[in-house]
XYZ file of C-alpha atoms in Angstrom:
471
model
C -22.820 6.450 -37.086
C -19.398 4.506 -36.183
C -19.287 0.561 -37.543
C -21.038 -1.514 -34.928
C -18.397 -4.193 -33.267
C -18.814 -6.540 -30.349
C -17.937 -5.554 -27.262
C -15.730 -8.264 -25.381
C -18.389 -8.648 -22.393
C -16.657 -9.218 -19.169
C -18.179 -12.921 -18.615
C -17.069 -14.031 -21.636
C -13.571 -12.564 -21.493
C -11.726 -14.689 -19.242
C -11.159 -18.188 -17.950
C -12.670 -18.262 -14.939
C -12.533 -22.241 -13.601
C -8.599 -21.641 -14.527
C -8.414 -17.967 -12.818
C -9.950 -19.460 -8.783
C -7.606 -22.770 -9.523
C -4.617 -20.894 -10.123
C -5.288 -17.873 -7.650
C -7.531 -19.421 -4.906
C -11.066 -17.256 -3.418
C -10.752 -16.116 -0.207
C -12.653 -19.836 1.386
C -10.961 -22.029 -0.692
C -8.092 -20.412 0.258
C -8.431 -20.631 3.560
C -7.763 -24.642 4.154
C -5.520 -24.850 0.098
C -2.590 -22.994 -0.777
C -2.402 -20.764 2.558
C -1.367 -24.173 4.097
C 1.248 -25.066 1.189
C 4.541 -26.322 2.326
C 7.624 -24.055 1.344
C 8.315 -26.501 -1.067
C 5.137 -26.333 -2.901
C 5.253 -22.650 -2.920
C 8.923 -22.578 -4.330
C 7.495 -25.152 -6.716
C 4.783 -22.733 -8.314
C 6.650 -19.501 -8.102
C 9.585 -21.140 -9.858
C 6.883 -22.078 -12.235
C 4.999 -18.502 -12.134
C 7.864 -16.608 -12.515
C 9.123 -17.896 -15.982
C 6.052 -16.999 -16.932
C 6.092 -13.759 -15.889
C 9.400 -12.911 -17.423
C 8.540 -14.433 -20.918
C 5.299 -11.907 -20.870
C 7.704 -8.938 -19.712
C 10.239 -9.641 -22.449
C 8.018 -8.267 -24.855
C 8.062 -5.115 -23.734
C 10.249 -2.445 -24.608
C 10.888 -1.197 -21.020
C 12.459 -4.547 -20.315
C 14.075 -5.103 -22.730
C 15.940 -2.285 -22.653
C 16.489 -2.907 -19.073
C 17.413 -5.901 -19.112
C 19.962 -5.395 -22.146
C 21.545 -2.968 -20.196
C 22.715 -4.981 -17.282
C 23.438 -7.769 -19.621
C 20.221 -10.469 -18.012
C 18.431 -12.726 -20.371
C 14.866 -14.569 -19.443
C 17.287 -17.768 -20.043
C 19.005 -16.960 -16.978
C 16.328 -17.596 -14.591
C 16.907 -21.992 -14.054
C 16.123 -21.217 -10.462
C 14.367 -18.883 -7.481
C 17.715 -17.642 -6.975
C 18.547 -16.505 -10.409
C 15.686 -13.516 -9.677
C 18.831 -12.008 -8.136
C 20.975 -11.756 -11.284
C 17.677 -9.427 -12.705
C 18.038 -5.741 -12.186
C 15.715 -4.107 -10.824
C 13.991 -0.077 -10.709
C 12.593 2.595 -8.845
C 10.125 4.832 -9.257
C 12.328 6.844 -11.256
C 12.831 4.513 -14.140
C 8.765 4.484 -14.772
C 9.216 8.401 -14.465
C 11.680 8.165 -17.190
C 9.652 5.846 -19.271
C 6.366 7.784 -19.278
C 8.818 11.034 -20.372
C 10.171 8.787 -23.399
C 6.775 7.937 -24.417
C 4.096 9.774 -22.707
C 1.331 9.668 -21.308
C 2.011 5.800 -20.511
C 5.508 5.210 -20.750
C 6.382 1.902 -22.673
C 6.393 0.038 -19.450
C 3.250 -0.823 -19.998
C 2.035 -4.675 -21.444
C -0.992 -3.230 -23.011
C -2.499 -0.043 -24.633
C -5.866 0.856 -25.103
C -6.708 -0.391 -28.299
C -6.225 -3.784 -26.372
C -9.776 -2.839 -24.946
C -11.451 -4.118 -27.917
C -10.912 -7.800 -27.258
C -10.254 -7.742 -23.542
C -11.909 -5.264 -20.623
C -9.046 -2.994 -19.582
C -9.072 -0.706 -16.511
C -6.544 2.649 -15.698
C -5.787 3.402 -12.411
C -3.035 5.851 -11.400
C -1.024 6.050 -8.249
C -1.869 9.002 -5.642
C 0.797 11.212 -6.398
C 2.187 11.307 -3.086
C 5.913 11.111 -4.020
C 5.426 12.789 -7.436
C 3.768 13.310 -10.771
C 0.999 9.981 -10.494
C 2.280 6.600 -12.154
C -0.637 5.149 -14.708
C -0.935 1.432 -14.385
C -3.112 -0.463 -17.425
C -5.264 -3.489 -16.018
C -6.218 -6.386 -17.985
C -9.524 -8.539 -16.679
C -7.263 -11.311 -15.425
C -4.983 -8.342 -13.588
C -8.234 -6.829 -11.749
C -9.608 -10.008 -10.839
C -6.383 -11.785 -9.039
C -6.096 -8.395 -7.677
C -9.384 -8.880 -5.953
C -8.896 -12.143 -5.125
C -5.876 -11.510 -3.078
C -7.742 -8.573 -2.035
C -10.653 -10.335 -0.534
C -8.395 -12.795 0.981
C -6.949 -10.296 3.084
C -10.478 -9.277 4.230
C -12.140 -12.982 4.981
C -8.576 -13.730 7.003
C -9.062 -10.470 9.169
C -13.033 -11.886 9.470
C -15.059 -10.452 7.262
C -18.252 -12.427 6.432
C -20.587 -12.988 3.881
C -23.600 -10.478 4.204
C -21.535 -7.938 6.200
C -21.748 -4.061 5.077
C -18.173 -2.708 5.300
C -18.133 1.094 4.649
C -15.154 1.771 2.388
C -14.228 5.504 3.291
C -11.266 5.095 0.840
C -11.136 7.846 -2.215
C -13.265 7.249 -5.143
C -10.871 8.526 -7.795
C -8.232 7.833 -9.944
C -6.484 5.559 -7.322
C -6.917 1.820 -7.444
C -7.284 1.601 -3.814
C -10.975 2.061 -2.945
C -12.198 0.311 -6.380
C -10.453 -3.139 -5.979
C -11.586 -3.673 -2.168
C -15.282 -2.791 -3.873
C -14.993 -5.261 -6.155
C -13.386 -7.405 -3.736
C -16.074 -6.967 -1.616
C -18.783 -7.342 -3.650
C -17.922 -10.013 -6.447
C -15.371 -12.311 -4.136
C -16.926 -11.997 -0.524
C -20.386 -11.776 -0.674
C -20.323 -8.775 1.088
C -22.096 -5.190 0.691
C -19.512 -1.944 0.288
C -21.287 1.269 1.266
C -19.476 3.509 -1.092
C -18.931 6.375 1.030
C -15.355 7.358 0.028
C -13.399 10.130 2.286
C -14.910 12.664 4.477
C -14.530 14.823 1.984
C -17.125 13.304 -0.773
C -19.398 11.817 2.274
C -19.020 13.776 5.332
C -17.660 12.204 8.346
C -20.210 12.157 10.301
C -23.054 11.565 7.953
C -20.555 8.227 7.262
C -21.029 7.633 11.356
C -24.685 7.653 10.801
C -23.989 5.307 8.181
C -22.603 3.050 10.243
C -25.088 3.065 12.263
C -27.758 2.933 10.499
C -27.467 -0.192 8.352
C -25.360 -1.920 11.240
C -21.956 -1.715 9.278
C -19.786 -4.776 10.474
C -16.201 -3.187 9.552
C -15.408 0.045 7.606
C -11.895 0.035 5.864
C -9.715 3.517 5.842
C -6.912 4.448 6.665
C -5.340 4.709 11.066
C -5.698 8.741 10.387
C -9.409 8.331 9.055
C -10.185 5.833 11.371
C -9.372 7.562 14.276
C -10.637 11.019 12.985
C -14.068 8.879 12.864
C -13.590 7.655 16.428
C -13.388 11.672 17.621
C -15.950 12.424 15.489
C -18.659 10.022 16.863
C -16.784 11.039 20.586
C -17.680 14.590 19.666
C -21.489 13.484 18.300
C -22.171 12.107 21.532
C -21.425 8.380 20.548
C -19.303 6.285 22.258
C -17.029 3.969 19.294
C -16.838 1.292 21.477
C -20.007 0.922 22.314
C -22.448 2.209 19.876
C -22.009 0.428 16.611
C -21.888 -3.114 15.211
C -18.450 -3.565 14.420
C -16.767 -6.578 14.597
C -13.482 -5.940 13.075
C -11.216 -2.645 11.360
C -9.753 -2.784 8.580
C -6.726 -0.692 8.732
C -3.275 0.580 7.306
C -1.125 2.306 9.894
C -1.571 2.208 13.729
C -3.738 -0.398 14.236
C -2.986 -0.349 18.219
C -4.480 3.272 18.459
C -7.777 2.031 16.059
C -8.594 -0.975 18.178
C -8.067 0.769 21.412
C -10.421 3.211 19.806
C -13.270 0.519 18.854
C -12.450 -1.615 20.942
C -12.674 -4.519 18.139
C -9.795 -6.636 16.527
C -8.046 -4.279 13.979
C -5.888 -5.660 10.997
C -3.328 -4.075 9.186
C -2.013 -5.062 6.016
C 0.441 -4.049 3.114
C -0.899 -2.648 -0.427
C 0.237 -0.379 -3.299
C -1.348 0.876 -6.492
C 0.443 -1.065 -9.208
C 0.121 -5.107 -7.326
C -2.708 -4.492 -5.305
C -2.876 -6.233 -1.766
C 0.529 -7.789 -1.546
C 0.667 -8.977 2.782
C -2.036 -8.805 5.359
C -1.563 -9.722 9.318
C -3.770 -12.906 10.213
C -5.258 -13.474 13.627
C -1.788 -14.101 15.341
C -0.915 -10.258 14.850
C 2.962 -11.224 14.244
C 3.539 -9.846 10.631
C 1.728 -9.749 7.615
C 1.554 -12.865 5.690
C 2.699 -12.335 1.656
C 0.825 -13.769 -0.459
C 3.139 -15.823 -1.715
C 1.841 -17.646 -4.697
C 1.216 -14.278 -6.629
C 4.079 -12.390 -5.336
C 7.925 -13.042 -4.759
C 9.472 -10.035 -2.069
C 13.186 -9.510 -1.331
C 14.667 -6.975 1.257
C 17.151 -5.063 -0.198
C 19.953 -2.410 0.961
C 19.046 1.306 0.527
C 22.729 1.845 -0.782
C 23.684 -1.049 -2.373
C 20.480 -3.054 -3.424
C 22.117 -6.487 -1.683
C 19.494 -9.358 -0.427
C 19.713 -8.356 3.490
C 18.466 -11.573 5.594
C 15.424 -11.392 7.939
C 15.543 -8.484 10.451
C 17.148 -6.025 8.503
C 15.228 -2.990 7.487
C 15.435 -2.217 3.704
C 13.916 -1.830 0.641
C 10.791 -3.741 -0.421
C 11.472 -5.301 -3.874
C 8.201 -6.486 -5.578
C 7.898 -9.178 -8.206
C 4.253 -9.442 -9.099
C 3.624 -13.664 -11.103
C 0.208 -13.024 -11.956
C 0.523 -9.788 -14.405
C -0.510 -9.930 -17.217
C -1.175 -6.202 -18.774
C 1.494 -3.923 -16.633
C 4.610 -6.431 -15.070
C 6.187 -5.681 -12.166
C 9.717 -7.640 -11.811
C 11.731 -6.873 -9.328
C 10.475 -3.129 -8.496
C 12.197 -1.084 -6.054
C 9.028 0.119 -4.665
C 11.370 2.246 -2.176
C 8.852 1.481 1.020
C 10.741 0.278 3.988
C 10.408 -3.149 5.970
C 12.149 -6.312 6.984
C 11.555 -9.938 6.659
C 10.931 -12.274 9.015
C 12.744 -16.028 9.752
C 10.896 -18.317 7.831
C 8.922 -19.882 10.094
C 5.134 -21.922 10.501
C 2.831 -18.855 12.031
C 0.434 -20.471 14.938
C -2.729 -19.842 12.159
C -0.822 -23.213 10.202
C 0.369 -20.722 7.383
C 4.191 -21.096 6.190
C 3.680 -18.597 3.643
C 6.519 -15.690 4.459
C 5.839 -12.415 6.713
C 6.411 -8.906 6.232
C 7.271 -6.324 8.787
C 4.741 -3.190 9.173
C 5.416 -0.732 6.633
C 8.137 1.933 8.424
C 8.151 4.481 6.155
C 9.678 5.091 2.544
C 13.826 5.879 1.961
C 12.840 8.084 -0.585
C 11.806 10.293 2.243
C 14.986 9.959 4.186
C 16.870 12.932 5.874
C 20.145 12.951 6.741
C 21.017 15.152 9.246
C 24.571 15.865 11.151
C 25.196 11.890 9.889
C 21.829 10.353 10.988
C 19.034 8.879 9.031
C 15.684 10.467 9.745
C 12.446 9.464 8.363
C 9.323 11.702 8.749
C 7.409 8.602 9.332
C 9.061 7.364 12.419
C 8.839 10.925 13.428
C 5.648 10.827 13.342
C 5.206 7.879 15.495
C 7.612 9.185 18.266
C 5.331 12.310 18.561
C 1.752 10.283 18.245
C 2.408 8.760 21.768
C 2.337 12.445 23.627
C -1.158 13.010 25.636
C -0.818 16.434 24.613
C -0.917 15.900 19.861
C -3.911 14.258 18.156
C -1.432 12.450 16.465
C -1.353 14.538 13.153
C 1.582 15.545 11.570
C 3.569 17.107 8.783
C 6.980 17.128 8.229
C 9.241 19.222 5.991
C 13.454 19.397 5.349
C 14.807 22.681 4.102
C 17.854 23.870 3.859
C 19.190 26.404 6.368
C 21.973 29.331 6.564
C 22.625 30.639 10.256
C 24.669 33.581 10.037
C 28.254 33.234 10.253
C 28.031 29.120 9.689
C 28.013 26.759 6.870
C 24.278 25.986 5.672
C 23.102 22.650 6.805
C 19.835 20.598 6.404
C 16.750 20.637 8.924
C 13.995 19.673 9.746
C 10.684 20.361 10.942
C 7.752 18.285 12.107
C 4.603 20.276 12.440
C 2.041 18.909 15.189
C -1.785 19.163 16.107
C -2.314 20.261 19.178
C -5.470 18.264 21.372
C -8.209 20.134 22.822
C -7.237 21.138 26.356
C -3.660 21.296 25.895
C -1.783 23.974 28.255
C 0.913 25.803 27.682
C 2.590 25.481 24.284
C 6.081 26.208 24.830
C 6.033 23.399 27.681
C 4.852 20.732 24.993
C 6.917 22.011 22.039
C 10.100 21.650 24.458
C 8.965 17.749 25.565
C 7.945 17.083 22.172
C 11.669 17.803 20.834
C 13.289 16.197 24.142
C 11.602 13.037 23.136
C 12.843 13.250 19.411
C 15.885 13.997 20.154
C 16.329 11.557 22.541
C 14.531 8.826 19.918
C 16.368 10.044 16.876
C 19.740 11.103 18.611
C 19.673 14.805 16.330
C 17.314 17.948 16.867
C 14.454 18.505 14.884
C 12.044 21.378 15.154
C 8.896 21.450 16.300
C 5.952 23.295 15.274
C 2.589 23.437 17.079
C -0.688 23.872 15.095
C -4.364 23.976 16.244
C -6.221 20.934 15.399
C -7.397 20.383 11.872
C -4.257 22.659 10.919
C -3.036 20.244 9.316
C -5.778 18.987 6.932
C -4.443 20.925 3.438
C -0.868 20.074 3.918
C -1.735 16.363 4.398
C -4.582 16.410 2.242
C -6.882 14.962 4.902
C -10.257 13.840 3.498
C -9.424 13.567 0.420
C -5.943 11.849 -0.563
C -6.419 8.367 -0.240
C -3.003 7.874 1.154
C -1.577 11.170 3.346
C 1.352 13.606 2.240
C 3.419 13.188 5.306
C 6.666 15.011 3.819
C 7.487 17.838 1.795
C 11.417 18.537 0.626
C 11.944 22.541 0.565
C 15.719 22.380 0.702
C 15.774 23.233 -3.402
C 14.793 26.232 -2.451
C 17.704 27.016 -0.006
C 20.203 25.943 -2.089
């Protein structure tokens, strides 16, 4: 038998009077540091962010980061000094976990840290690559649910509501922290379905039904593959359930004209859990400011841009404490807006919608094309569901130079007529969005599914790059 030790149990682990003072629950929030002045939140993420830097400087990723560009944690007297930091991609944790696999030595913690504190791993979907492990300490999880159940009472969720959460159960953080966030920090009750694929859709319907479910939280796809699905049951999704608000990430116009019930977006990824969320003025998504400092950067150069200009999302995460995120080129595209008091009394900063990622980005004949907006241009047509796929590749006419294209692939609806009509208006309209040609492919509905990975990826593959295999 192995030596008997004492487990670090989870109650005991952690501070928790200093935890809700520091990082507010979603009520308490609600009247105290949403309603901070700008100079009270410059204040504490002046103060948050030298601490974050002295618990990054002990690891060897930043270190050698930071050694390289010639930045010291001294450097940082002021908000602005953030800028003299350098800051990574994706590609830098790729090269990390290759130095030292399987976790890279970007991490704060390993797992013999699990002995005196509860640790959780979580990896990122995979979406743009091999998956990203992320090591959680206690502290980590729970601010991570705070700010997740923030986002939740602020786009009204209640105490006592049953939300189904048809988000994968898997190796993704996503569907785990809104459970706990759910549970432990809103009093309410997560029916665990997961994706259609673990709970079918339309045993999730009768879910819904069933116990009276006030919300469910998915993604735009999912959500509005469950509105057809109840259409197609004989249910009407506007009509025939107890909803009182969506909780969304994508097209939230399409999901509330669906339910007919206030839908929310909001703006989340594996590593910082929920980062922005819109409030009831639907004008932008609100950053959580107190745990989180976000720049808008140039796709080329990496320059601040000012408000209104679309770039790169840079992330600084204040309140890590096992895995540090400091200024991370998370590569997702968006644009800030004027600072500004929002009509809910909030002065904390907004977010535009996510637009897509730049990692993603096709350049054709000179013009930057992103699968995403694609996407969007063809989701308005009467005659798609709405589902795509996109993919670039690299292509040889003969006689001319070889040149990259691109491809969207579309579901047709039910009903639709004749093909070639709405394959020719569906690449009028692109090209006359975009201002370059891009193919178009028609598929039958459901086509699409094992490209995308629909009903089982808890964030869709929208893109895939084939123009290696021209080359």
């Amino acid at each position: 038998m192995r030596e008997q030790t004492r487990p670090p149990y989870y109650h005991e682990s952690m501070d928790w009077d200093r935890l809700t003072a520091e990082y507010e629950p979603p009520f308490e929030f609600m009247t105290g540091a949403r309603l901070w002045s700008p100079e009270r939140i410059a204040e504490e993420q002046l103060r948050r962010l030298r601490g974050a830097v002295e618990r990054a400087a002990s690891v060897p990723f930043y270190r050698r980061l930071w050694a390289e560009h010639g930045f010291s944690p001294a450097d940082i007297t002021s908000l602005d000094d953030l800028r003299r930091m350098p800051s990574y991609t994706i590609d830098d944790i790729r090269d990390s976990i290759e130095r030292q696999p399987p976790l890279g030595d970007y991490q704060g913690v390993g797992f013999a840290d699990a002995a005196h504190t509860p640790l959780r791993i979580y990896t990122s979907g995979g979406t743009t690559g091999t998956p990203r492990p992320t090591i959680y300490t206690q502290w980590d999880r729970e601010v991570g649910a705070i700010l997740s159940a923030r986002t939740f009472y602020m786009q009204g969720i209640r105490p006592g509501d049953a939300v189904i959460n048809a988000w994968a159960y898997s190796t993704h953080n996503a569907a785990w922290i809104m459970d706990h966030a759910l549970w432990h920090w809103l009093g309410a009750i997560p029916i665990t379905t997961s994706t259609g694929n673990v709970t079918p859709t339309e045993k999730q319907i009768e879910f819904a039904q069933l116990y009276g479910a006030a919300s469910i939280t998915a993604t735009s796809d999912y959500l509005l593959h469950i509105a057809d699905t109840a259409r197609r049951m004989g249910l009407d999704p506007r009509t025939d359930f107890d909803f009182k608000t969506i909780l969304s990430f994508g097209d939230t116009a399409a999901v509330e004209e669906a339910f007919g019930v206030p839908t929310y977006d909001s703006y989340a990824f594996h590593e910082v859990q929920y980062l922005a969320a819109e409030c009831e003025a639907k004008d932008g998504l609100h950053i959580f400011e107190d745990a989180f400092i976000i720049e808008i950067v140039d796709f080329e150069t990496g320059e601040a841009l000012p408000p209104g200009h679309k770039g790169n999302i840079v992330v600084t995460a204040l309140y890590k404490t096992g895995t540090s995120q400091l200024r991370y080129n998370i590569q997702d595209i968006s644009a800030s807006y004027e600072l500004s008091q929002c009509s809910c009394g909030s002065w904390h900063k907004k977010l535009d919608y996510f637009q897509g990622r730049s990692d993603t980005m096709v350049k054709l004949r000179g013009v930057n094309v992103w699968p995403e907006a694609c996407g969007k241009i063809v989701a308005g047509h009467p005659g798609v569901t709405g589902e795509y796929y996109c993919y670039a590749e690299r292509v040889a006419p003969e006689g001319k130079v070889a040149r990259d294209e691109m491809t969207i692939m579309v579901e047709k609806a039910d009903g639709t007529g004749d093909s070639a009509v709405l394959r020719a208006e569906l690449a009028a309209l692109l090209k006359q969005k975009t201002g370059v040609a891009i193919g178009v492919e028609l598929v039958e509905r459901d086509g699409l599914r094992e490209l995308t990975g629909h009903g089982h990826r808890a964030k869709l593959k929208r893109f895939e790059d084939r123009r290696e295999a021209g080359r």
